[in-house]
Amino acid sequence: MIVFPNSKINLGLRILRKREDGYHDLETFFYPVAIKDALEITQQGLHEHSSSFPFTQSGAPIKGQPTSNLCVRAYKLLKRDFPHLPRIKMHLHKTIPSGAGLGGGSADAAFTLVLLNQMFHLGIPQEKLLDYAAMLGSDCPFFIINKPCYATGRGEILEEVPLDLSAFKIVVVNPGIHVDTGLAFLNITPTQPAQSVKEIITTVPFERWKDVLVNDFEKAIFPHHPEIADLKDAFYSKGAVYASMSGSGSTVYGIFPAEQVPSFEFPENYFVRIV
């Protein structure tokens, strides 16, 4: 079976406090976007139950060893609780840039959990799938729900909030710059904002988001990577209603009225999609 894991953008991202476990409490709004990978899983024999299996990948490069890929880890996580899970073969074709603030790896892992649950009739309810996903990464649970969500905690506490941006086009650009997320966190001073991201999304007119909807990582990252800041400026100079970096970057997106998407000339090595 083949599925197509999609990406996400962050509408606002505030770092609220440092936790005792070393993580940070944050708040953000996840919005799914139709930039997709392709994931294929096939069964390898009816009675083979080894936890190791052939995993292949193509498309955009992925850092790290295949054995540490989140899709492989998702299978092994379920295999631990469902020993009868058959041996499989898995192929992942990457389109979503890795480490770009678009959640591609998290989406691949979450879709692996959902697909294995469906293929082999494991009967795992959504609440438990969310638990498994949280073991794999903070963004993974969002892709189990895969609808607009307000997120708190590390990003794993989710509340569905209706939001429809279908009247707009989203221009998504990744300049291929690696952002050190750990270093970015060091340059952020956690604060409690006067208005929550959820409150802004649900009560502030869309045209005013640019004045109040903030991604805290921008202040930490833009001074070190002016090319990323330039993307946001370019979107606003061309009439974006809202523009922001997604997650900890380096992807930047601009939201434009669907009938007013301007043309851009980005360097050839930039990843560019309009969704």
PDB file of C-alpha atoms in Angstrom:
ATOM      1  CA  MET A   1       0.000   0.000   0.000  1.00  0.00           C
ATOM      2  CA  ILE A   2       1.121   3.546  -0.718  1.00  0.00           C
ATOM      3  CA  VAL A   3       0.356   6.685   1.280  1.00  0.00           C
ATOM      4  CA  PHE A   4       1.492  10.260   0.827  1.00  0.00           C
ATOM      5  CA  PRO A   5       2.649  11.922   4.073  1.00  0.00           C
ATOM      6  CA  ASN A   6       2.090  15.667   3.893  1.00  0.00           C
ATOM      7  CA  SER A   7       3.933  18.526   5.573  1.00  0.00           C
ATOM      8  CA  LYS A   8       2.861  21.335   7.906  1.00  0.00           C
ATOM      9  CA  ILE A   9       3.581  24.968   8.569  1.00  0.00           C
ATOM     10  CA  ASN A  10       3.579  26.714  11.925  1.00  0.00           C
ATOM     11  CA  LEU A  11       1.304  29.714  12.297  1.00  0.00           C
ATOM     12  CA  GLY A  12       3.006  31.424  15.219  1.00  0.00           C
ATOM     13  CA  LEU A  13       5.373  29.732  17.660  1.00  0.00           C
ATOM     14  CA  ARG A  14       6.048  30.983  21.181  1.00  0.00           C
ATOM     15  CA  ILE A  15       8.569  29.483  23.609  1.00  0.00           C
ATOM     16  CA  LEU A  16       6.927  29.777  27.032  1.00  0.00           C
ATOM     17  CA  ARG A  17       9.322  28.188  29.537  1.00  0.00           C
ATOM     18  CA  LYS A  18      12.222  25.784  30.021  1.00  0.00           C
ATOM     19  CA  ARG A  19      11.114  22.519  31.609  1.00  0.00           C
ATOM     20  CA  GLU A  20      12.889  20.416  34.211  1.00  0.00           C
ATOM     21  CA  ASP A  21      13.231  17.576  31.691  1.00  0.00           C
ATOM     22  CA  GLY A  22      15.293  19.814  29.397  1.00  0.00           C
ATOM     23  CA  TYR A  23      12.521  20.398  26.871  1.00  0.00           C
ATOM     24  CA  HIS A  24      10.643  23.650  26.390  1.00  0.00           C
ATOM     25  CA  ASP A  25       6.945  24.307  26.755  1.00  0.00           C
ATOM     26  CA  LEU A  26       5.689  26.067  23.659  1.00  0.00           C
ATOM     27  CA  GLU A  27       2.522  26.997  21.852  1.00  0.00           C
ATOM     28  CA  THR A  28       1.971  26.981  18.131  1.00  0.00           C
ATOM     29  CA  PHE A  29      -0.650  26.347  15.476  1.00  0.00           C
ATOM     30  CA  PHE A  30      -0.053  23.509  13.015  1.00  0.00           C
ATOM     31  CA  TYR A  31      -1.616  23.780   9.580  1.00  0.00           C
ATOM     32  CA  PRO A  32      -1.294  20.884   7.084  1.00  0.00           C
ATOM     33  CA  VAL A  33      -0.022  21.687   3.587  1.00  0.00           C
ATOM     34  CA  ALA A  34       0.000  19.538   0.463  1.00  0.00           C
ATOM     35  CA  ILE A  35       3.733  19.063  -0.024  1.00  0.00           C
ATOM     36  CA  LYS A  36       4.061  15.297   0.157  1.00  0.00           C
ATOM     37  CA  ASP A  37       6.423  12.338   0.421  1.00  0.00           C
ATOM     38  CA  ALA A  38       5.463   8.857  -0.778  1.00  0.00           C
ATOM     39  CA  LEU A  39       5.620   5.827   1.527  1.00  0.00           C
ATOM     40  CA  GLU A  40       5.097   2.260   0.338  1.00  0.00           C
ATOM     41  CA  ILE A  41       4.810  -0.757   2.624  1.00  0.00           C
ATOM     42  CA  THR A  42       4.415  -4.326   1.372  1.00  0.00           C
ATOM     43  CA  GLN A  43       4.321  -7.574   3.318  1.00  0.00           C
ATOM     44  CA  GLN A  44       7.307  -9.939   3.096  1.00  0.00           C
ATOM     45  CA  GLY A  45       6.001 -13.459   3.570  1.00  0.00           C
ATOM     46  CA  LEU A  46       3.119 -14.596   5.753  1.00  0.00           C
ATOM     47  CA  HIS A  47       5.112 -16.207   8.541  1.00  0.00           C
ATOM     48  CA  GLU A  48       8.237 -14.062   8.803  1.00  0.00           C
ATOM     49  CA  HIS A  49       8.289 -12.044  11.986  1.00  0.00           C
ATOM     50  CA  SER A  50      11.796 -10.564  12.118  1.00  0.00           C
ATOM     51  CA  SER A  51      11.973  -6.962  13.349  1.00  0.00           C
ATOM     52  CA  SER A  52      14.594  -6.141  10.692  1.00  0.00           C
ATOM     53  CA  PHE A  53      13.397  -5.543   7.155  1.00  0.00           C
ATOM     54  CA  PRO A  54      14.465  -3.993   3.831  1.00  0.00           C
ATOM     55  CA  PHE A  55      14.146  -0.203   3.941  1.00  0.00           C
ATOM     56  CA  THR A  56      15.014   1.847   0.856  1.00  0.00           C
ATOM     57  CA  GLN A  57      14.774   5.532   0.108  1.00  0.00           C
ATOM     58  CA  SER A  58      14.935   7.860  -2.883  1.00  0.00           C
ATOM     59  CA  GLY A  59      14.396  11.504  -3.741  1.00  0.00           C
ATOM     60  CA  ALA A  60      15.723  14.257  -1.472  1.00  0.00           C
ATOM     61  CA  PRO A  61      18.651  13.118   0.704  1.00  0.00           C
ATOM     62  CA  ILE A  62      18.027  12.093   4.313  1.00  0.00           C
ATOM     63  CA  LYS A  63      20.759  12.452   6.919  1.00  0.00           C
ATOM     64  CA  GLY A  64      21.639   9.528   9.151  1.00  0.00           C
ATOM     65  CA  GLN A  65      21.605   5.773   8.748  1.00  0.00           C
ATOM     66  CA  PRO A  66      18.489   4.052   7.347  1.00  0.00           C
ATOM     67  CA  THR A  67      18.224   2.031  10.580  1.00  0.00           C
ATOM     68  CA  SER A  68      17.643   5.259  12.510  1.00  0.00           C
ATOM     69  CA  ASN A  69      14.954   6.538  10.131  1.00  0.00           C
ATOM     70  CA  LEU A  70      11.742   7.446  11.951  1.00  0.00           C
ATOM     71  CA  CYS A  71       9.722   5.098   9.715  1.00  0.00           C
ATOM     72  CA  VAL A  72      11.904   2.160  10.763  1.00  0.00           C
ATOM     73  CA  ARG A  73      11.629   3.216  14.396  1.00  0.00           C
ATOM     74  CA  ALA A  74       7.829   3.434  14.047  1.00  0.00           C
ATOM     75  CA  TYR A  75       7.663  -0.165  12.801  1.00  0.00           C
ATOM     76  CA  LYS A  76       9.906  -1.408  15.624  1.00  0.00           C
ATOM     77  CA  LEU A  77       7.830   0.482  18.172  1.00  0.00           C
ATOM     78  CA  LEU A  78       4.678  -1.347  17.081  1.00  0.00           C
ATOM     79  CA  LYS A  79       6.552  -4.641  16.718  1.00  0.00           C
ATOM     80  CA  ARG A  80       7.433  -4.476  20.410  1.00  0.00           C
ATOM     81  CA  ASP A  81       3.734  -4.500  21.389  1.00  0.00           C
ATOM     82  CA  PHE A  82       2.489  -6.573  18.432  1.00  0.00           C
ATOM     83  CA  PRO A  83       5.053  -9.401  18.020  1.00  0.00           C
ATOM     84  CA  HIS A  84       2.902 -11.034  15.324  1.00  0.00           C
ATOM     85  CA  LEU A  85       3.416  -8.009  13.044  1.00  0.00           C
ATOM     86  CA  PRO A  86       4.693  -9.569   9.775  1.00  0.00           C
ATOM     87  CA  ARG A  87       8.008  -8.742   8.185  1.00  0.00           C
ATOM     88  CA  ILE A  88       7.621  -5.939   5.650  1.00  0.00           C
ATOM     89  CA  LYS A  89       9.447  -4.091   2.926  1.00  0.00           C
ATOM     90  CA  MET A  90       9.358  -0.298   3.046  1.00  0.00           C
ATOM     91  CA  HIS A  91      10.293   2.378   0.519  1.00  0.00           C
ATOM     92  CA  LEU A  92      10.272   6.098   1.244  1.00  0.00           C
ATOM     93  CA  HIS A  93      10.489   8.697  -1.503  1.00  0.00           C
ATOM     94  CA  LYS A  94      11.372  12.107  -0.067  1.00  0.00           C
ATOM     95  CA  THR A  95      10.094  15.364  -1.530  1.00  0.00           C
ATOM     96  CA  ILE A  96       9.719  17.350   1.689  1.00  0.00           C
ATOM     97  CA  PRO A  97      13.133  18.820   2.603  1.00  0.00           C
ATOM     98  CA  SER A  98      14.574  17.321   5.789  1.00  0.00           C
ATOM     99  CA  GLY A  99      15.207  19.453   8.858  1.00  0.00           C
ATOM    100  CA  ALA A 100      13.339  22.343   7.258  1.00  0.00           C
ATOM    101  CA  GLY A 101      10.590  23.143   9.761  1.00  0.00           C
ATOM    102  CA  LEU A 102       7.993  21.354   7.626  1.00  0.00           C
ATOM    103  CA  GLY A 103       7.675  18.204   9.735  1.00  0.00           C
ATOM    104  CA  GLY A 104       8.489  15.774   6.923  1.00  0.00           C
ATOM    105  CA  GLY A 105      10.178  13.128   9.069  1.00  0.00           C
ATOM    106  CA  SER A 106       7.447  13.369  11.678  1.00  0.00           C
ATOM    107  CA  ALA A 107       4.783  12.964   9.002  1.00  0.00           C
ATOM    108  CA  ASP A 108       6.534   9.889   7.571  1.00  0.00           C
ATOM    109  CA  ALA A 109       6.650   8.281  11.038  1.00  0.00           C
ATOM    110  CA  ALA A 110       3.006   9.057  11.828  1.00  0.00           C
ATOM    111  CA  PHE A 111       1.813   7.771   8.460  1.00  0.00           C
ATOM    112  CA  THR A 112       3.839   4.582   9.049  1.00  0.00           C
ATOM    113  CA  LEU A 113       1.957   3.976  12.304  1.00  0.00           C
ATOM    114  CA  VAL A 114      -1.426   4.612  10.684  1.00  0.00           C
ATOM    115  CA  LEU A 115      -0.656   2.467   7.627  1.00  0.00           C
ATOM    116  CA  LEU A 116       0.621  -0.511   9.651  1.00  0.00           C
ATOM    117  CA  ASN A 117      -2.434  -0.273  11.893  1.00  0.00           C
ATOM    118  CA  GLN A 118      -4.666  -0.335   8.831  1.00  0.00           C
ATOM    119  CA  MET A 119      -2.797  -2.989   6.815  1.00  0.00           C
ATOM    120  CA  PHE A 120      -2.529  -5.538   9.600  1.00  0.00           C
ATOM    121  CA  HIS A 121      -5.796  -4.789  11.415  1.00  0.00           C
ATOM    122  CA  LEU A 122      -4.085  -4.007  14.716  1.00  0.00           C
ATOM    123  CA  GLY A 123      -7.131  -2.176  16.050  1.00  0.00           C
ATOM    124  CA  ILE A 124      -5.110   0.615  17.665  1.00  0.00           C
ATOM    125  CA  PRO A 125      -7.441   3.515  18.600  1.00  0.00           C
ATOM    126  CA  GLN A 126      -6.417   7.068  17.719  1.00  0.00           C
ATOM    127  CA  GLU A 127      -5.613   7.944  21.353  1.00  0.00           C
ATOM    128  CA  LYS A 128      -3.032   5.133  21.475  1.00  0.00           C
ATOM    129  CA  LEU A 129      -1.628   6.053  18.055  1.00  0.00           C
ATOM    130  CA  LEU A 130      -1.066   9.543  19.459  1.00  0.00           C
ATOM    131  CA  ASP A 131       0.885   8.017  22.360  1.00  0.00           C
ATOM    132  CA  TYR A 132       3.070   5.998  20.004  1.00  0.00           C
ATOM    133  CA  ALA A 133       3.635   9.068  17.841  1.00  0.00           C
ATOM    134  CA  ALA A 134       4.726  11.152  20.845  1.00  0.00           C
ATOM    135  CA  MET A 135       7.445   8.556  21.539  1.00  0.00           C
ATOM    136  CA  LEU A 136       8.891   9.244  18.097  1.00  0.00           C
ATOM    137  CA  GLY A 137       8.907  13.050  18.117  1.00  0.00           C
ATOM    138  CA  SER A 138       7.118  16.151  19.356  1.00  0.00           C
ATOM    139  CA  ASP A 139       5.551  16.936  15.954  1.00  0.00           C
ATOM    140  CA  CYS A 140       4.496  13.353  15.189  1.00  0.00           C
ATOM    141  CA  PRO A 141       1.120  13.336  17.000  1.00  0.00           C
ATOM    142  CA  PHE A 142      -0.117  16.220  14.865  1.00  0.00           C
ATOM    143  CA  PHE A 143       0.122  14.073  11.738  1.00  0.00           C
ATOM    144  CA  ILE A 144      -2.101  11.401  13.307  1.00  0.00           C
ATOM    145  CA  ILE A 145      -4.879  14.014  13.448  1.00  0.00           C
ATOM    146  CA  ASN A 146      -3.641  15.934  10.377  1.00  0.00           C
ATOM    147  CA  LYS A 147      -6.113  18.796  10.728  1.00  0.00           C
ATOM    148  CA  PRO A 148      -5.505  22.391  11.861  1.00  0.00           C
ATOM    149  CA  CYS A 149      -4.525  22.190  15.524  1.00  0.00           C
ATOM    150  CA  TYR A 150      -3.453  24.409  18.389  1.00  0.00           C
ATOM    151  CA  ALA A 151      -0.480  22.702  20.050  1.00  0.00           C
ATOM    152  CA  THR A 152       0.997  23.080  23.520  1.00  0.00           C
ATOM    153  CA  GLY A 153       3.437  21.162  25.735  1.00  0.00           C
ATOM    154  CA  ARG A 154       6.346  20.105  23.502  1.00  0.00           C
ATOM    155  CA  GLY A 155       3.898  20.317  20.610  1.00  0.00           C
ATOM    156  CA  GLU A 156       2.235  16.991  21.377  1.00  0.00           C
ATOM    157  CA  ILE A 157      -0.839  18.314  23.264  1.00  0.00           C
ATOM    158  CA  LEU A 158      -3.291  19.051  20.482  1.00  0.00           C
ATOM    159  CA  GLU A 159      -6.649  20.738  20.129  1.00  0.00           C
ATOM    160  CA  GLU A 160      -8.425  20.767  16.788  1.00  0.00           C
ATOM    161  CA  VAL A 161      -9.374  24.325  15.831  1.00  0.00           C
ATOM    162  CA  PRO A 162     -11.206  24.957  12.533  1.00  0.00           C
ATOM    163  CA  LEU A 163      -9.215  27.112  10.131  1.00  0.00           C
ATOM    164  CA  ASP A 164      -9.737  27.283   6.378  1.00  0.00           C
ATOM    165  CA  LEU A 165      -7.092  28.972   4.236  1.00  0.00           C
ATOM    166  CA  SER A 166      -8.462  27.619   0.947  1.00  0.00           C
ATOM    167  CA  ALA A 167      -9.076  31.164  -0.318  1.00  0.00           C
ATOM    168  CA  PHE A 168      -5.308  31.686  -0.250  1.00  0.00           C
ATOM    169  CA  LYS A 169      -2.215  30.253  -1.865  1.00  0.00           C
ATOM    170  CA  ILE A 170       0.816  29.499   0.281  1.00  0.00           C
ATOM    171  CA  VAL A 171       4.236  29.997  -1.289  1.00  0.00           C
ATOM    172  CA  VAL A 172       6.730  27.767   0.525  1.00  0.00           C
ATOM    173  CA  VAL A 173      10.470  28.324   0.083  1.00  0.00           C
ATOM    174  CA  ASN A 174      13.397  26.488   1.640  1.00  0.00           C
ATOM    175  CA  PRO A 175      16.858  27.918   0.923  1.00  0.00           C
ATOM    176  CA  GLY A 176      18.659  24.718   1.898  1.00  0.00           C
ATOM    177  CA  ILE A 177      20.270  26.268   4.985  1.00  0.00           C
ATOM    178  CA  HIS A 178      20.785  23.983   7.968  1.00  0.00           C
ATOM    179  CA  VAL A 179      19.610  25.626  11.185  1.00  0.00           C
ATOM    180  CA  ASP A 180      21.033  24.396  14.482  1.00  0.00           C
ATOM    181  CA  THR A 181      17.836  24.093  16.530  1.00  0.00           C
ATOM    182  CA  GLY A 182      19.713  23.591  19.797  1.00  0.00           C
ATOM    183  CA  LEU A 183      21.662  26.802  19.229  1.00  0.00           C
ATOM    184  CA  ALA A 184      18.448  28.595  18.283  1.00  0.00           C
ATOM    185  CA  PHE A 185      16.855  27.582  21.610  1.00  0.00           C
ATOM    186  CA  LEU A 186      19.875  28.975  23.470  1.00  0.00           C
ATOM    187  CA  ASN A 187      19.249  32.376  21.886  1.00  0.00           C
ATOM    188  CA  ILE A 188      15.604  32.530  22.965  1.00  0.00           C
ATOM    189  CA  THR A 189      14.400  34.009  26.236  1.00  0.00           C
ATOM    190  CA  PRO A 190      11.127  32.225  27.099  1.00  0.00           C
ATOM    191  CA  THR A 191       8.249  34.604  27.740  1.00  0.00           C
ATOM    192  CA  GLN A 192       4.531  34.420  28.428  1.00  0.00           C
ATOM    193  CA  PRO A 193       2.841  36.424  25.642  1.00  0.00           C
ATOM    194  CA  ALA A 194      -0.057  38.727  26.382  1.00  0.00           C
ATOM    195  CA  GLN A 195      -2.183  36.945  23.763  1.00  0.00           C
ATOM    196  CA  SER A 196      -2.010  33.239  23.012  1.00  0.00           C
ATOM    197  CA  VAL A 197      -1.494  31.890  19.510  1.00  0.00           C
ATOM    198  CA  LYS A 198      -4.931  30.261  19.706  1.00  0.00           C
ATOM    199  CA  GLU A 199      -6.549  33.550  20.666  1.00  0.00           C
ATOM    200  CA  ILE A 200      -4.877  35.326  17.745  1.00  0.00           C
ATOM    201  CA  ILE A 201      -5.860  32.644  15.226  1.00  0.00           C
ATOM    202  CA  THR A 202      -9.480  32.558  16.366  1.00  0.00           C
ATOM    203  CA  THR A 203     -10.203  36.238  17.108  1.00  0.00           C
ATOM    204  CA  VAL A 204      -7.777  38.497  15.234  1.00  0.00           C
ATOM    205  CA  PRO A 205      -8.637  39.309  11.593  1.00  0.00           C
ATOM    206  CA  PHE A 206      -6.300  37.529   9.212  1.00  0.00           C
ATOM    207  CA  GLU A 207      -5.069  40.845   7.786  1.00  0.00           C
ATOM    208  CA  ARG A 208      -3.678  41.784  11.224  1.00  0.00           C
ATOM    209  CA  TRP A 209      -1.762  38.568  11.880  1.00  0.00           C
ATOM    210  CA  LYS A 210       1.448  40.177  10.604  1.00  0.00           C
ATOM    211  CA  ASP A 211       1.347  42.570  13.568  1.00  0.00           C
ATOM    212  CA  VAL A 212       0.706  40.050  16.343  1.00  0.00           C
ATOM    213  CA  LEU A 213       1.432  36.437  15.220  1.00  0.00           C
ATOM    214  CA  VAL A 214       5.084  35.763  16.046  1.00  0.00           C
ATOM    215  CA  ASN A 215       7.571  32.913  15.597  1.00  0.00           C
ATOM    216  CA  ASP A 216      10.109  33.320  18.427  1.00  0.00           C
ATOM    217  CA  PHE A 217      12.767  31.441  16.458  1.00  0.00           C
ATOM    218  CA  GLU A 218      12.995  34.277  13.930  1.00  0.00           C
ATOM    219  CA  LYS A 219      14.719  36.614  16.389  1.00  0.00           C
ATOM    220  CA  ALA A 220      17.220  33.882  17.231  1.00  0.00           C
ATOM    221  CA  ILE A 221      17.912  32.760  13.657  1.00  0.00           C
ATOM    222  CA  PHE A 222      17.572  35.779  11.342  1.00  0.00           C
ATOM    223  CA  PRO A 223      20.714  37.574  12.618  1.00  0.00           C
ATOM    224  CA  HIS A 224      22.807  34.466  11.821  1.00  0.00           C
ATOM    225  CA  HIS A 225      21.121  33.700   8.495  1.00  0.00           C
ATOM    226  CA  PRO A 226      20.081  36.949   6.764  1.00  0.00           C
ATOM    227  CA  GLU A 227      19.115  34.969   3.626  1.00  0.00           C
ATOM    228  CA  ILE A 228      16.201  33.511   5.596  1.00  0.00           C
ATOM    229  CA  ALA A 229      15.117  36.945   6.802  1.00  0.00           C
ATOM    230  CA  ASP A 230      15.326  38.174   3.196  1.00  0.00           C
ATOM    231  CA  LEU A 231      12.714  35.601   2.154  1.00  0.00           C
ATOM    232  CA  LYS A 232      10.204  36.964   4.641  1.00  0.00           C
ATOM    233  CA  ASP A 233      10.912  40.522   3.470  1.00  0.00           C
ATOM    234  CA  ALA A 234      10.485  39.434  -0.160  1.00  0.00           C
ATOM    235  CA  PHE A 235       7.051  37.965   0.576  1.00  0.00           C
ATOM    236  CA  TYR A 236       5.832  41.132   2.271  1.00  0.00           C
ATOM    237  CA  SER A 237       7.262  43.329  -0.467  1.00  0.00           C
ATOM    238  CA  LYS A 238       5.198  41.335  -2.974  1.00  0.00           C
ATOM    239  CA  GLY A 239       1.960  41.708  -1.045  1.00  0.00           C
ATOM    240  CA  ALA A 240       1.768  38.710   1.294  1.00  0.00           C
ATOM    241  CA  VAL A 241      -1.052  38.971   3.799  1.00  0.00           C
ATOM    242  CA  TYR A 242       1.108  36.996   6.240  1.00  0.00           C
ATOM    243  CA  ALA A 243       4.643  35.596   6.085  1.00  0.00           C
ATOM    244  CA  SER A 244       6.712  33.675   8.613  1.00  0.00           C
ATOM    245  CA  MET A 245       9.406  31.116   9.141  1.00  0.00           C
ATOM    246  CA  SER A 246       7.991  27.654   9.833  1.00  0.00           C
ATOM    247  CA  GLY A 247       9.126  25.960  13.032  1.00  0.00           C
ATOM    248  CA  SER A 248      12.840  26.448  13.617  1.00  0.00           C
ATOM    249  CA  GLY A 249      13.400  26.973   9.880  1.00  0.00           C
ATOM    250  CA  SER A 250      14.878  27.351   7.467  1.00  0.00           C
ATOM    251  CA  THR A 251      11.630  27.232   5.455  1.00  0.00           C
ATOM    252  CA  VAL A 252       9.727  30.510   5.063  1.00  0.00           C
ATOM    253  CA  TYR A 253       6.215  30.792   3.664  1.00  0.00           C
ATOM    254  CA  GLY A 254       4.055  33.628   2.404  1.00  0.00           C
ATOM    255  CA  ILE A 255       0.242  33.560   2.282  1.00  0.00           C
ATOM    256  CA  PHE A 256      -1.331  35.380  -0.667  1.00  0.00           C
ATOM    257  CA  PRO A 257      -4.895  35.800  -1.953  1.00  0.00           C
ATOM    258  CA  ALA A 258      -5.339  32.929  -4.419  1.00  0.00           C
ATOM    259  CA  GLU A 259      -5.857  35.220  -7.402  1.00  0.00           C
ATOM    260  CA  GLN A 260      -2.908  37.480  -6.536  1.00  0.00           C
ATOM    261  CA  VAL A 261       0.121  35.175  -6.274  1.00  0.00           C
ATOM    262  CA  PRO A 262       3.104  37.141  -7.624  1.00  0.00           C
ATOM    263  CA  SER A 263       6.035  35.677  -9.516  1.00  0.00           C
ATOM    264  CA  PHE A 264       9.364  35.243  -7.759  1.00  0.00           C
ATOM    265  CA  GLU A 265      12.894  34.591  -8.912  1.00  0.00           C
ATOM    266  CA  PHE A 266      14.649  32.459  -6.332  1.00  0.00           C
ATOM    267  CA  PRO A 267      18.100  30.850  -6.709  1.00  0.00           C
ATOM    268  CA  GLU A 268      17.985  27.518  -8.552  1.00  0.00           C
ATOM    269  CA  ASN A 269      18.976  25.523  -5.474  1.00  0.00           C
ATOM    270  CA  TYR A 270      15.997  26.788  -3.442  1.00  0.00           C
ATOM    271  CA  PHE A 271      13.068  24.417  -2.853  1.00  0.00           C
ATOM    272  CA  VAL A 272       9.915  26.276  -3.976  1.00  0.00           C
ATOM    273  CA  ARG A 273       6.291  25.106  -3.911  1.00  0.00           C
ATOM    274  CA  ILE A 274       2.941  26.881  -4.211  1.00  0.00           C
ATOM    275  CA  VAL A 275       0.114  25.064  -2.427  1.00  0.00           C
TER     276      VAL A 275
END
